[in-house]
Each structure stands twice: as structure tokens, then as C-alpha cells.
Amino acid sequence: MTEPRPTSPLLQSSRGLPDFKQSVKLKYVKLGYHYLITHGMYLFLTPLLALITAQLSTLSLQDLHDLWDHLRYNLISVILCSTLLVFLCTLYFVTRPRPVYLVNFACYKPEEARKCTRQIFMERSTLTGSFTPENLEFQRKILERSGLGESTYLPEAVLNVPPNPCMAEARKEAEIVMFGALDELFEKTNVKPKDIGILIVNCSLFNPTPSLSAMVINHYKLRGNIKSYNLGGMGCSAGLISIDLAKDLLQVHPNSYALVISMENITLNWYFGNNRSMLVSNCLFRMGGAAILLSNRSSDRWRSKYRLVHTVRTNKGADDKCFGCVTQEEDETGKIGVSLSKDLMAVAGDALKTNITTLGPLVLPMSEQLLFFGTLIGRKLFKRKVKPYIPDFKLAFEHFCIHAGGRAVLDELEKNLQLTDWHMEPSRMTLNRFGNTSSSSLWYELAYTEAKGRVKKGDRTWQIAFGSGFKCNSAVWKALRTVNPAKEKNPWMDEIDNFPVKVPKVSAI
């Protein structure tokens, strides 16, 4: 089920993010190198150990015998050498970061009864009686250009006629999604719920009491001393925030499993008003969720799929325009929705550019870094009219999982990062098949890549997501083994041969 990588021409878009080439800020490049230098001790010790090993390899048996005789009668030298050796070993084992492994993950696939074609979407929207004819036509145009296909899913409460959004239905949706993904994950990994030491659940717009994490603990009877966290209001990038939090917790809790659940809840957050900035969310967001099992146990390395290499988080919340570009609020009639600012694309572009610039020094080959850094210094310090050099991230990563938030952002990222249709395929097909499932979309994309048989041992995958606040976050994973799709169970497997599909710019309903 493997396939060649075509080099299709880049798609063009008239709307879009700012051109990354025109305004790279030096401080974010320095921040990336700061992250790199924090691991400077390992960069220094590695060649030193190699030099010592090479020197020892040149010694003969007689040399070693003479050295032993010398040390045997020199107690001070023995004590000093032993003390230094113990100190260096202790320093290494105390300061080295624990490796974090992704044992496996599962994405929830709703039942067929929850499937919502675009025609059903328009019919249900009309039957609610909440939308004016002008705004029904507006939703139709958005949907026709969204990149969504005919097989996305919506919860029962939204599809009912009339719809019945309420707390009970929202809890029902949350339980179906979370427990569906978790049941599959526990089956895949053979890990017992009682073995979980850390639990992190992220859902931006639905935060009941007891919390979603408490619902999981109660349902699976997790142990009493579990470290549980419930992240709310952090947007579509919250999934990678959860991964970063789990990584930090696994550094201080040895021999632990961390369970991350990423989802969004549609039931109580469907907008029934006529503010167009709030209607866009109805057209894009769909039902879905993912569960991810992380471990710092060395014994889990052999069966894990990936090792977490880097996480980079960018937060633009200090800027008022960035802070307010995605806001949950009431419209002029008192109906609650999520308002999208006209500045959203510009804000997203700035956050993405900052994150990418910071990540570059950590992942790019030295040749790319020298070319980029040289042109940047020439432009910024010497005011030379040098054409900006955009590093080729395809040299750093084999696979790209870009948050399937909307077609326009995917088009612009493809152009700015000079990616091919092959690299963008997981994101575009996830948007087409499942819609925008918020923070879980990255895992549907990785599941697509696995289902296509593309993941080989040593491959590097870049996950990048952005969300309200405004935030942009990245995670870099390295495959520990080749993933055999014949042995996989994920939401794509029973239909993967039907993909990719051609997604036209406008698909009439």
C-alpha cells in the first residue's frame, strides 16, 4: 500500500497569510538557537567521549598494564579519577531528559447515523427557522468552498428536528467520543486503565462540572493518585499543548503512562443566530476526537510507534488584536457563538511564521541553516538587497500534519512552505472526510499517513496547529518502526483505497 511521492505544482490562492519571506524577525531565530544551546552539554560531551574512546583504542595491552601499575601505587590519582567519573555519570543521568514515547493512538469514528452530507446540513439549517434566507445562502457558499465532503459527522442533538442542544446531550456526545476512542486505545495497547498515572483532557468550549477528566476517571475507575488535568478555552492547538504538558510531567514522574484526550464538543456550541462571523464555525466544525498514550518507560520503546523529539509553543496573547481574533461571545440578540475576526488570517500567519522560525534551528540541516542565516544577517544587519532564502522544510521532515482548520490556511501554508500535493494530502483528505475536528484533526491526519503505508522507521513527522488566544504550536515525532497498515485499526482503514479524492475549488450543493 505504499506509493511514490508526486511533485505536483503548488496551488495558488488569492486570499492568504502574510508572505513569510518578507518579515522574518531575528529574535525568533535567536530563540530557536537558544533552545538548541540548552542541550549544549550533550553537544560538548559527545565529541569529548568520542575523542577519549579513540585514544583508548590506540593503547596496547602493555600500555594498559603499565597504567594499572601506575594507578595501583598512586591512591590520589585513583580517587580523583573515580570521583570525576562518578560526578560525570551522575551529572549525565540527572540532567538528561527522559525520552517520551508515543505507544499508540486512536481516533473516534462516529456511527453511520451521525453522518451529515452537505445537503442534509442545508436542510437541517433551513428547518430550524433560525436563519434568514440571506444567511442560509451565505452558509451554502461557505460550504461549497470549504473543502468538506459528503461524509462528515454531527451529533444527534444537532441533527434532530428540531435540534435539542442541552447539557445532557452535550455530556452524551462527550462520553461517546472520549470512551469510543479510549476503548479502542486500551484494546490496541493492552494497557490497563489502572496503569495510567497522568491524564490530560482538552476541550475548548465544553467544560462541565464534574470535569471531562473526572468523567473519564469515573468511567474507567482510574487510580486515586492520578495526576489529572482538564484544559479548556485553548482552541484547536490545545492538543499539542496537552502533549507538551504530558512531556513535562513525564520528566518528573518516572515509569509512567500519560493519557491525552483531544476533542471538541459540538452540541452546545452550535450557533443559531445570524451574525456571519459566527456562522462560519457551523460550516466547518464536525464531531471527532482522539486518545493518545505516551510513556517514559524504557521497556515500552520496542513497541512504541514514535518518539517525541521537539515541542515548540508560540503565544501571541499579549497583542490585543491577536487575543481578540477568535472570541466566544453573545451576538446582538443574545445568542452565543464563536466570532472570527477579519484579522484572523493575518494573525494566524504571524503566529505560524514565529513558530516556524523558532523551530528551524532545531530541525533543519546545517546547510539550510547557514543559507538562511547568511541571507538574514545580510538583510537585517548589513542592509543588503539579498533575496530572502526560505529553508526547505522537506529536508527536515518526511510527513506534515497541518491542522485541517480550513481550506484557505492549507492553501497558503502549501505555498509558503513550498510543499507538494503529496505532503498536503493528509490534511486535505482529513478536512474532506471528517471536517474540522479541532485539536484532534492532527491525529486523523497521522492515521491517514499510516493507513497509506507511508510511515517508515526513522521518518520525521511535523504536527502544527493554531488556535484562539492566539497560539501556534508544533510537535516533531520520529518513527521508531515501520508502520504496517495491514495490522492497523484506524478510521481510514475500511475506505483508504478511495483516497485521495479530487477536491474542486467550488463544489455546488
Short mmCIF file of C-alpha atoms in Angstrom, two decimals:
data_model
loop_
_atom_site.label_atom_id
_atom_site.label_comp_id
_atom_site.label_asym_id
_atom_site.label_seq_id
_atom_site.Cartn_x
_atom_site.Cartn_y
_atom_site.Cartn_z
CA MET A 1 0.00 0.00 0.00
CA THR A 2 2.99 2.26 -0.38
CA GLU A 3 3.12 4.78 -3.18
CA PRO A 4 5.51 7.22 -4.89
CA ARG A 5 5.62 10.86 -3.89
CA PRO A 6 4.44 13.03 -6.77
CA THR A 7 5.75 16.55 -7.10
CA SER A 8 2.58 18.36 -8.08
CA PRO A 9 2.64 22.08 -8.74
CA LEU A 10 1.74 24.36 -5.88
CA LEU A 11 -1.78 25.62 -5.55
CA GLN A 12 -2.30 29.35 -5.74
CA SER A 13 -4.61 31.34 -3.50
CA SER A 14 -5.77 34.90 -3.73
CA ARG A 15 -6.51 35.12 -0.01
CA GLY A 16 -3.90 34.36 2.49
CA LEU A 17 -1.29 34.58 5.12
CA PRO A 18 1.47 37.18 5.02
CA ASP A 19 4.46 36.19 2.90
CA PHE A 20 6.88 34.56 5.34
CA LYS A 21 9.83 35.75 3.26
CA GLN A 22 9.23 39.42 3.79
CA SER A 23 9.30 39.85 7.56
CA VAL A 24 11.36 37.23 9.40
CA LYS A 25 12.31 38.57 12.84
CA LEU A 26 15.80 37.87 14.12
CA LYS A 27 14.67 37.43 17.74
CA TYR A 28 12.71 34.28 16.87
CA VAL A 29 15.72 32.82 15.10
CA LYS A 30 17.76 33.53 18.24
CA LEU A 31 15.06 31.87 20.33
CA GLY A 32 15.39 28.71 18.26
CA TYR A 33 19.16 28.69 18.76
CA HIS A 34 18.60 29.28 22.49
CA TYR A 35 16.58 26.05 22.62
CA LEU A 36 19.43 24.35 20.82
CA ILE A 37 22.09 25.69 23.16
CA THR A 38 20.20 24.43 26.23
CA HIS A 39 21.37 20.99 25.12
CA GLY A 40 24.93 22.27 24.69
CA MET A 41 26.33 19.96 27.36
CA TYR A 42 25.46 16.95 25.22
CA LEU A 43 26.91 18.64 22.15
CA PHE A 44 30.18 19.17 24.09
CA LEU A 45 30.38 15.80 25.81
CA THR A 46 29.65 13.71 22.72
CA PRO A 47 32.85 14.65 20.80
CA LEU A 48 34.84 14.57 24.06
CA LEU A 49 33.75 10.98 24.75
CA ALA A 50 34.48 10.07 21.15
CA LEU A 51 37.99 11.53 21.49
CA ILE A 52 38.65 9.63 24.74
CA THR A 53 37.37 6.39 23.18
CA ALA A 54 39.61 6.86 20.12
CA GLN A 55 42.63 7.50 22.34
CA LEU A 56 41.95 4.41 24.46
CA SER A 57 41.63 2.26 21.34
CA THR A 58 45.26 3.05 20.45
CA LEU A 59 46.59 1.60 23.72
CA SER A 60 48.16 -1.84 23.70
CA LEU A 61 47.81 -4.45 26.44
CA GLN A 62 51.25 -3.48 27.74
CA ASP A 63 50.20 0.17 27.92
CA LEU A 64 47.12 -0.77 29.92
CA HIS A 65 49.24 -2.95 32.23
CA ASP A 66 51.69 -0.09 32.83
CA LEU A 67 48.79 2.30 33.51
CA TRP A 68 47.31 -0.13 36.03
CA ASP A 69 50.66 -0.46 37.83
CA HIS A 70 50.95 3.31 37.97
CA LEU A 71 47.46 3.79 39.40
CA ARG A 72 47.80 0.92 41.86
CA TYR A 73 50.58 2.74 43.68
CA ASN A 74 49.03 6.23 43.34
CA LEU A 75 46.00 6.40 45.61
CA ILE A 76 45.36 10.11 44.98
CA SER A 77 45.12 9.60 41.20
CA VAL A 78 42.71 6.70 41.67
CA ILE A 79 40.49 8.72 44.00
CA LEU A 80 40.47 11.76 41.70
CA CYS A 81 39.72 9.73 38.56
CA SER A 82 36.99 7.74 40.31
CA THR A 83 35.42 10.90 41.73
CA LEU A 84 35.45 12.61 38.33
CA LEU A 85 33.94 9.56 36.65
CA VAL A 86 31.16 9.26 39.24
CA PHE A 87 30.45 13.00 39.04
CA LEU A 88 30.18 13.00 35.23
CA CYS A 89 27.95 9.90 35.23
CA THR A 90 25.71 11.37 37.92
CA LEU A 91 25.51 14.70 36.10
CA TYR A 92 24.55 12.96 32.88
CA PHE A 93 21.83 10.76 34.38
CA VAL A 94 20.37 13.58 36.48
CA THR A 95 20.20 16.21 33.73
CA ARG A 96 19.38 14.15 30.65
CA PRO A 97 15.73 14.43 29.52
CA ARG A 98 13.69 11.25 29.72
CA PRO A 99 12.66 10.01 26.28
CA VAL A 100 8.91 10.27 25.67
CA TYR A 101 7.38 7.54 23.51
CA LEU A 102 4.05 7.52 21.72
CA VAL A 103 2.93 3.96 22.31
CA ASN A 104 -0.17 4.25 20.13
CA PHE A 105 -3.20 6.46 19.46
CA ALA A 106 -6.83 6.05 18.43
CA CYS A 107 -9.25 8.31 16.56
CA TYR A 108 -13.00 8.04 17.09
CA LYS A 109 -15.14 7.28 14.05
CA PRO A 110 -18.84 8.06 14.66
CA GLU A 111 -21.55 5.65 13.62
CA GLU A 112 -23.26 5.97 10.23
CA ALA A 113 -26.38 7.53 11.76
CA ARG A 114 -24.33 10.64 12.63
CA LYS A 115 -23.21 11.16 9.02
CA CYS A 116 -24.17 14.56 7.62
CA THR A 117 -23.99 15.27 3.90
CA ARG A 118 -23.84 18.88 2.80
CA GLN A 119 -27.43 18.62 1.55
CA ILE A 120 -28.59 17.37 4.97
CA PHE A 121 -26.66 20.23 6.59
CA MET A 122 -28.56 22.79 4.49
CA GLU A 123 -31.91 21.05 5.05
CA ARG A 124 -31.47 20.97 8.82
CA SER A 125 -30.28 24.59 8.87
CA THR A 126 -33.42 25.61 6.95
CA LEU A 127 -35.78 23.60 9.19
CA THR A 128 -34.52 25.29 12.36
CA GLY A 129 -36.16 28.53 11.21
CA SER A 130 -33.34 30.47 12.88
CA PHE A 131 -31.53 31.74 9.78
CA THR A 132 -32.57 34.37 7.27
CA PRO A 133 -32.63 33.39 3.56
CA GLU A 134 -29.56 35.58 3.02
CA ASN A 135 -27.61 33.80 5.73
CA LEU A 136 -28.71 30.36 4.53
CA GLU A 137 -27.24 31.30 1.15
CA PHE A 138 -24.11 32.56 2.91
CA GLN A 139 -23.68 29.19 4.64
CA ARG A 140 -24.21 27.40 1.33
CA LYS A 141 -21.41 29.41 -0.31
CA ILE A 142 -19.06 28.79 2.61
CA LEU A 143 -19.80 25.07 2.49
CA GLU A 144 -19.28 24.87 -1.26
CA ARG A 145 -15.79 26.37 -0.89
CA SER A 146 -14.85 24.73 2.42
CA GLY A 147 -13.24 21.53 1.12
CA LEU A 148 -15.62 19.41 3.23
CA GLY A 149 -17.05 16.28 1.60
CA GLU A 150 -20.28 14.33 2.00
CA SER A 151 -19.30 12.08 4.92
CA THR A 152 -18.61 14.33 7.91
CA TYR A 153 -20.40 13.79 11.22
CA LEU A 154 -22.60 15.84 13.54
CA PRO A 155 -24.02 14.86 16.96
CA GLU A 156 -27.58 13.64 17.35
CA ALA A 157 -28.77 16.78 19.13
CA VAL A 158 -27.81 18.97 16.15
CA LEU A 159 -29.27 16.64 13.51
CA ASN A 160 -32.59 16.24 15.31
CA VAL A 161 -35.63 18.13 14.00
CA PRO A 162 -35.97 20.37 15.88
CA PRO A 163 -32.44 20.37 17.35
CA ASN A 164 -32.29 19.87 21.11
CA PRO A 165 -28.94 21.16 22.43
CA CYS A 166 -28.78 20.77 26.20
CA MET A 167 -26.31 19.79 28.90
CA ALA A 168 -27.46 16.15 28.90
CA GLU A 169 -26.93 15.82 25.13
CA ALA A 170 -23.55 17.55 25.35
CA ARG A 171 -22.44 15.08 28.05
CA LYS A 172 -23.73 12.25 25.88
CA GLU A 173 -21.64 13.44 22.92
CA ALA A 174 -18.54 13.85 25.10
CA GLU A 175 -18.92 10.33 26.52
CA ILE A 176 -19.46 8.74 23.10
CA VAL A 177 -16.36 10.41 21.64
CA MET A 178 -14.00 10.02 24.61
CA PHE A 179 -14.96 6.49 25.60
CA GLY A 180 -15.09 5.34 21.97
CA ALA A 181 -11.51 6.49 21.37
CA LEU A 182 -10.29 5.18 24.74
CA ASP A 183 -11.83 1.73 24.35
CA GLU A 184 -10.01 1.33 21.05
CA LEU A 185 -6.74 2.65 22.51
CA PHE A 186 -6.80 0.30 25.50
CA GLU A 187 -7.54 -2.60 23.13
CA LYS A 188 -4.61 -1.64 20.90
CA THR A 189 -2.05 -1.22 23.68
CA ASN A 190 -3.23 -3.82 26.22
CA VAL A 191 -2.63 -1.21 28.92
CA LYS A 192 -4.93 -1.43 31.92
CA PRO A 193 -6.72 1.79 32.98
CA LYS A 194 -5.23 1.39 36.47
CA ASP A 195 -1.75 1.75 34.96
CA ILE A 196 -2.39 5.34 33.83
CA GLY A 197 -0.54 7.84 36.02
CA ILE A 198 -1.25 11.09 34.15
CA LEU A 199 -4.49 12.14 32.44
CA ILE A 200 -4.93 15.29 30.33
CA VAL A 201 -8.20 16.14 28.56
CA ASN A 202 -8.57 19.19 26.33
CA CYS A 203 -11.87 20.57 25.04
CA SER A 204 -12.20 24.29 24.41
CA LEU A 205 -15.92 25.09 24.55
CA PHE A 206 -17.50 22.47 26.82
CA ASN A 207 -16.32 22.47 30.42
CA PRO A 208 -18.93 20.85 32.68
CA THR A 209 -18.74 20.10 36.40
CA PRO A 210 -17.60 17.43 37.19
CA SER A 211 -14.96 17.92 34.50
CA LEU A 212 -14.38 15.80 31.41
CA SER A 213 -11.27 14.33 33.03
CA ALA A 214 -13.39 13.37 36.05
CA MET A 215 -15.86 11.66 33.71
CA VAL A 216 -13.01 9.53 32.33
CA ILE A 217 -11.72 8.71 35.82
CA ASN A 218 -15.19 7.67 36.95
CA HIS A 219 -15.96 5.57 33.87
CA TYR A 220 -12.69 3.63 33.86
CA LYS A 221 -12.18 3.68 37.65
CA LEU A 222 -8.69 5.13 37.35
CA ARG A 223 -6.46 5.10 40.42
CA GLY A 224 -6.82 7.63 43.22
CA ASN A 225 -3.40 9.27 42.93
CA ILE A 226 -3.64 10.00 39.19
CA LYS A 227 -2.38 13.42 38.05
CA SER A 228 -5.41 14.73 36.11
CA TYR A 229 -5.78 17.98 34.15
CA ASN A 230 -8.67 19.50 32.20
CA LEU A 231 -7.71 22.17 29.65
CA GLY A 232 -10.44 24.50 28.40
CA GLY A 233 -10.68 27.56 26.18
CA MET A 234 -7.34 26.95 24.43
CA GLY A 235 -8.59 26.45 20.87
CA CYS A 236 -7.63 24.00 18.16
CA SER A 237 -3.96 24.00 19.19
CA ALA A 238 -4.77 22.61 22.64
CA GLY A 239 -3.94 19.06 21.55
CA LEU A 240 -0.25 19.90 21.21
CA ILE A 241 -0.38 21.93 24.43
CA SER A 242 -1.57 18.72 26.10
CA ILE A 243 1.31 16.78 24.52
CA ASP A 244 3.79 19.39 25.78
CA LEU A 245 2.28 19.27 29.27
CA ALA A 246 2.43 15.47 29.28
CA LYS A 247 6.07 15.62 28.17
CA ASP A 248 6.96 17.92 31.09
CA LEU A 249 5.10 15.73 33.59
CA LEU A 250 6.82 12.61 32.29
CA GLN A 251 10.18 14.24 33.02
CA VAL A 252 9.42 14.25 36.76
CA HIS A 253 7.32 11.09 37.14
CA PRO A 254 9.43 8.05 36.18
CA ASN A 255 7.95 4.83 34.80
CA SER A 256 4.61 6.45 34.00
CA TYR A 257 1.93 6.36 31.35
CA ALA A 258 0.33 9.65 30.26
CA LEU A 259 -3.07 9.59 28.56
CA VAL A 260 -4.04 12.58 26.40
CA ILE A 261 -7.59 13.06 25.06
CA SER A 262 -8.21 15.78 22.46
CA MET A 263 -11.71 16.69 21.33
CA GLU A 264 -14.28 19.43 20.78
CA ASN A 265 -17.97 19.38 21.67
CA ILE A 266 -20.47 20.49 19.02
CA THR A 267 -23.82 20.05 20.79
CA LEU A 268 -23.86 23.16 23.00
CA ASN A 269 -21.81 25.26 20.61
CA TRP A 270 -23.96 25.24 17.50
CA TYR A 271 -24.83 28.84 16.61
CA PHE A 272 -28.48 29.66 15.88
CA GLY A 273 -28.10 33.37 15.14
CA ASN A 274 -27.45 35.48 12.05
CA ASN A 275 -24.06 37.04 12.74
CA ARG A 276 -22.00 35.93 9.75
CA SER A 277 -18.69 35.97 11.62
CA MET A 278 -20.19 33.32 13.90
CA LEU A 279 -21.86 31.22 11.18
CA VAL A 280 -18.56 30.11 9.65
CA SER A 281 -17.90 27.73 12.58
CA ASN A 282 -21.17 25.89 11.86
CA CYS A 283 -19.98 25.18 8.32
CA LEU A 284 -16.53 23.84 9.27
CA PHE A 285 -16.58 22.12 12.68
CA ARG A 286 -17.59 18.48 12.95
CA MET A 287 -17.70 15.65 15.50
CA GLY A 288 -14.48 13.79 16.39
CA GLY A 289 -11.82 13.09 18.99
CA ALA A 290 -8.56 11.25 19.65
CA ALA A 291 -6.81 9.46 22.52
CA ILE A 292 -3.01 9.23 22.73
CA LEU A 293 -0.92 7.06 25.06
CA LEU A 294 2.55 8.36 25.98
CA SER A 295 5.18 6.60 28.09
CA ASN A 296 8.63 7.25 29.56
CA ARG A 297 9.26 3.58 30.33
CA SER A 298 12.35 2.24 28.58
CA SER A 299 10.61 -1.12 28.26
CA ASP A 300 7.96 0.49 26.03
CA ARG A 301 10.41 1.62 23.38
CA TRP A 302 10.27 -1.65 21.46
CA ARG A 303 6.50 -1.48 20.95
CA SER A 304 6.03 2.29 20.60
CA LYS A 305 5.39 3.92 17.23
CA TYR A 306 7.12 7.27 17.73
CA ARG A 307 9.50 9.20 19.96
CA LEU A 308 8.75 12.83 20.76
CA VAL A 309 11.70 14.92 19.53
CA HIS A 310 10.63 18.56 19.95
CA THR A 311 7.71 20.71 21.04
CA VAL A 312 7.67 24.44 20.29
CA ARG A 313 4.89 26.70 21.57
CA THR A 314 4.18 30.24 20.38
CA ASN A 315 1.71 32.52 22.17
CA LYS A 316 0.67 35.91 20.78
CA GLY A 317 -1.89 36.65 23.50
CA ALA A 318 -0.09 39.79 24.69
CA ASP A 319 -1.18 41.54 21.48
CA ASP A 320 -4.79 42.79 21.67
CA LYS A 321 -5.53 42.07 18.01
CA CYS A 322 -4.26 38.51 18.34
CA PHE A 323 -6.08 37.99 21.62
CA GLY A 324 -9.46 39.01 20.21
CA CYS A 325 -9.43 37.42 16.76
CA VAL A 326 -11.37 34.30 17.90
CA THR A 327 -13.86 35.03 20.67
CA GLN A 328 -16.82 33.22 22.17
CA GLU A 329 -19.47 35.85 22.87
CA GLU A 330 -23.13 36.79 22.53
CA ASP A 331 -24.42 38.40 19.36
CA GLU A 332 -26.78 41.38 19.30
CA THR A 333 -29.76 39.07 20.08
CA GLY A 334 -28.05 37.31 22.99
CA LYS A 335 -27.24 34.07 21.16
CA ILE A 336 -23.79 32.63 21.93
CA GLY A 337 -21.34 31.84 19.17
CA VAL A 338 -17.65 31.96 18.25
CA SER A 339 -16.81 35.16 16.40
CA LEU A 340 -13.98 35.12 13.85
CA SER A 341 -12.25 38.46 13.27
CA LYS A 342 -11.36 39.75 9.79
CA ASP A 343 -7.75 39.84 11.06
CA LEU A 344 -7.69 36.07 11.66
CA MET A 345 -5.62 35.16 8.60
CA ALA A 346 -3.02 37.86 9.29
CA VAL A 347 -2.78 36.86 12.95
CA ALA A 348 -2.51 33.17 12.07
CA GLY A 349 0.23 33.97 9.58
CA ASP A 350 2.27 35.93 12.12
CA ALA A 351 1.96 33.17 14.74
CA LEU A 352 2.84 30.46 12.22
CA LYS A 353 5.84 32.40 10.99
CA THR A 354 7.12 32.91 14.53
CA ASN A 355 6.71 29.23 15.38
CA ILE A 356 8.37 28.04 12.19
CA THR A 357 11.28 30.46 12.61
CA THR A 358 11.85 29.22 16.16
CA LEU A 359 11.62 25.57 15.14
CA GLY A 360 14.01 25.89 12.19
CA PRO A 361 17.34 25.79 14.10
CA LEU A 362 16.21 22.64 15.91
CA VAL A 363 15.36 20.55 12.86
CA LEU A 364 16.92 21.94 9.67
CA PRO A 365 20.15 20.54 8.20
CA MET A 366 23.18 22.76 8.79
CA SER A 367 23.40 23.64 5.09
CA GLU A 368 19.88 25.10 5.16
CA GLN A 369 20.57 26.98 8.39
CA LEU A 370 23.73 28.58 7.00
CA LEU A 371 21.98 29.73 3.83
CA PHE A 372 19.02 31.10 5.79
CA PHE A 373 21.12 32.74 8.50
CA GLY A 374 23.55 34.26 5.99
CA THR A 375 20.83 35.95 3.94
CA LEU A 376 19.05 37.07 7.11
CA ILE A 377 22.20 38.72 8.51
CA GLY A 378 22.85 40.36 5.16
CA ARG A 379 19.36 41.81 5.06
CA LYS A 380 18.97 42.78 8.70
CA LEU A 381 22.46 43.94 9.74
CA PHE A 382 24.17 44.98 6.52
CA LYS A 383 21.00 46.20 4.73
CA ARG A 384 21.95 44.28 1.62
CA LYS A 385 19.33 43.76 -1.06
CA VAL A 386 19.62 40.00 -0.89
CA LYS A 387 16.75 37.79 -1.96
CA PRO A 388 15.37 36.11 1.19
CA TYR A 389 16.09 32.42 1.50
CA ILE A 390 13.26 30.23 2.76
CA PRO A 391 14.62 26.94 4.15
CA ASP A 392 13.35 23.74 2.61
CA PHE A 393 11.49 22.03 5.43
CA LYS A 394 11.05 18.98 3.22
CA LEU A 395 14.70 18.23 4.08
CA ALA A 396 13.80 18.14 7.79
CA PHE A 397 10.54 16.17 7.64
CA GLU A 398 9.10 13.34 5.62
CA HIS A 399 5.50 13.92 6.72
CA PHE A 400 3.43 17.02 7.51
CA CYS A 401 0.28 17.08 9.66
CA ILE A 402 -1.10 20.61 9.40
CA HIS A 403 -4.28 21.35 11.36
CA ALA A 404 -7.24 20.98 9.00
CA GLY A 405 -8.84 24.22 10.15
CA GLY A 406 -9.93 25.41 6.73
CA ARG A 407 -9.05 25.31 3.09
CA ALA A 408 -7.64 28.85 2.84
CA VAL A 409 -4.97 28.28 5.51
CA LEU A 410 -3.94 24.95 3.97
CA ASP A 411 -3.58 26.60 0.55
CA GLU A 412 -1.38 29.36 1.94
CA LEU A 413 0.81 27.05 4.00
CA GLU A 414 1.36 24.87 0.97
CA LYS A 415 2.54 27.91 -0.96
CA ASN A 416 4.64 29.50 1.78
CA LEU A 417 6.42 26.27 2.78
CA GLN A 418 6.72 25.14 -0.85
CA LEU A 419 5.05 21.81 -0.13
CA THR A 420 3.63 19.43 -2.73
CA ASP A 421 0.16 17.94 -3.04
CA TRP A 422 1.61 14.70 -1.60
CA HIS A 423 2.70 16.48 1.61
CA MET A 424 -0.66 18.26 1.97
CA GLU A 425 -2.75 15.19 1.22
CA PRO A 426 -3.30 14.02 4.84
CA SER A 427 -4.57 17.47 5.86
CA ARG A 428 -6.79 17.97 2.82
CA MET A 429 -8.29 14.48 2.97
CA THR A 430 -8.96 14.82 6.71
CA LEU A 431 -10.77 18.11 6.09
CA ASN A 432 -12.75 16.48 3.29
CA ARG A 433 -13.66 13.27 5.15
CA PHE A 434 -14.06 14.41 8.77
CA GLY A 435 -14.20 18.22 8.63
CA ASN A 436 -12.50 20.42 11.23
CA THR A 437 -12.42 18.22 14.33
CA SER A 438 -10.47 20.89 16.23
CA SER A 439 -7.47 19.67 18.25
CA SER A 440 -7.95 16.04 17.21
CA SER A 441 -7.55 16.70 13.46
CA LEU A 442 -3.76 16.18 13.63
CA TRP A 443 -4.29 12.58 14.71
CA TYR A 444 -6.75 11.82 11.91
CA GLU A 445 -4.03 13.13 9.58
CA LEU A 446 -1.34 10.91 11.11
CA ALA A 447 -3.76 7.97 10.94
CA TYR A 448 -4.24 8.70 7.22
CA THR A 449 -0.47 8.68 6.68
CA GLU A 450 -0.21 5.33 8.46
CA ALA A 451 -3.15 3.86 6.54
CA LYS A 452 -1.42 4.75 3.27
CA GLY A 453 1.67 2.81 4.37
CA ARG A 454 3.91 5.86 4.25
CA VAL A 455 5.49 5.76 7.71
CA LYS A 456 8.93 4.13 7.68
CA LYS A 457 11.39 3.67 10.54
CA GLY A 458 13.33 6.89 11.09
CA ASP A 459 10.77 9.13 9.34
CA ARG A 460 10.13 12.51 10.96
CA THR A 461 6.63 13.96 11.23
CA TRP A 462 5.79 17.61 11.89
CA GLN A 463 2.47 18.39 13.53
CA ILE A 464 1.49 22.06 13.57
CA ALA A 465 -1.72 23.59 14.88
CA PHE A 466 -3.06 27.01 15.76
CA GLY A 467 -5.95 28.27 17.87
CA SER A 468 -7.59 31.08 19.80
CA GLY A 469 -5.56 33.22 22.10
CA PHE A 470 -3.72 33.36 19.62
CA LYS A 471 -1.41 30.34 19.69
CA CYS A 472 0.61 28.24 17.27
CA ASN A 473 2.22 25.01 18.46
CA SER A 474 4.45 22.36 16.87
CA ALA A 475 5.44 18.81 17.72
CA VAL A 476 8.09 16.72 15.97
CA TRP A 477 7.95 12.92 16.10
CA LYS A 478 10.42 10.29 14.90
CA ALA A 479 9.13 6.89 13.83
CA LEU A 480 10.66 4.05 15.84
CA ARG A 481 9.43 1.39 13.43
CA THR A 482 7.80 0.98 10.05
CA VAL A 483 4.02 1.02 10.44
CA ASN A 484 2.34 -1.84 8.59
CA PRO A 485 -1.14 -0.68 7.55
CA ALA A 486 -2.35 -4.28 7.30
CA LYS A 487 -2.01 -4.52 11.10
CA GLU A 488 -3.54 -1.13 11.84
CA LYS A 489 -7.00 -0.28 13.09
CA ASN A 490 -7.95 3.33 12.46
CA PRO A 491 -10.92 5.24 10.99
CA TRP A 492 -9.44 5.20 7.46
CA MET A 493 -8.69 1.53 7.01
CA ASP A 494 -12.01 0.36 5.55
CA GLU A 495 -12.02 3.09 2.90
CA ILE A 496 -8.40 4.20 2.42
CA ASP A 497 -8.30 2.88 -1.16
CA ASN A 498 -10.88 5.53 -2.10
CA PHE A 499 -8.44 8.32 -1.24
CA PRO A 500 -7.10 10.74 -2.27
CA VAL A 501 -10.10 12.34 -3.95
CA LYS A 502 -10.08 15.45 -6.08
CA VAL A 503 -11.46 18.43 -4.15
CA PRO A 504 -12.58 21.20 -6.53
CA LYS A 505 -12.29 24.86 -5.61
CA VAL A 506 -16.09 25.13 -5.63
CA SER A 507 -18.36 22.12 -5.26
CA ALA A 508 -22.00 23.05 -5.80
CA ILE A 509 -24.64 21.66 -3.45
#
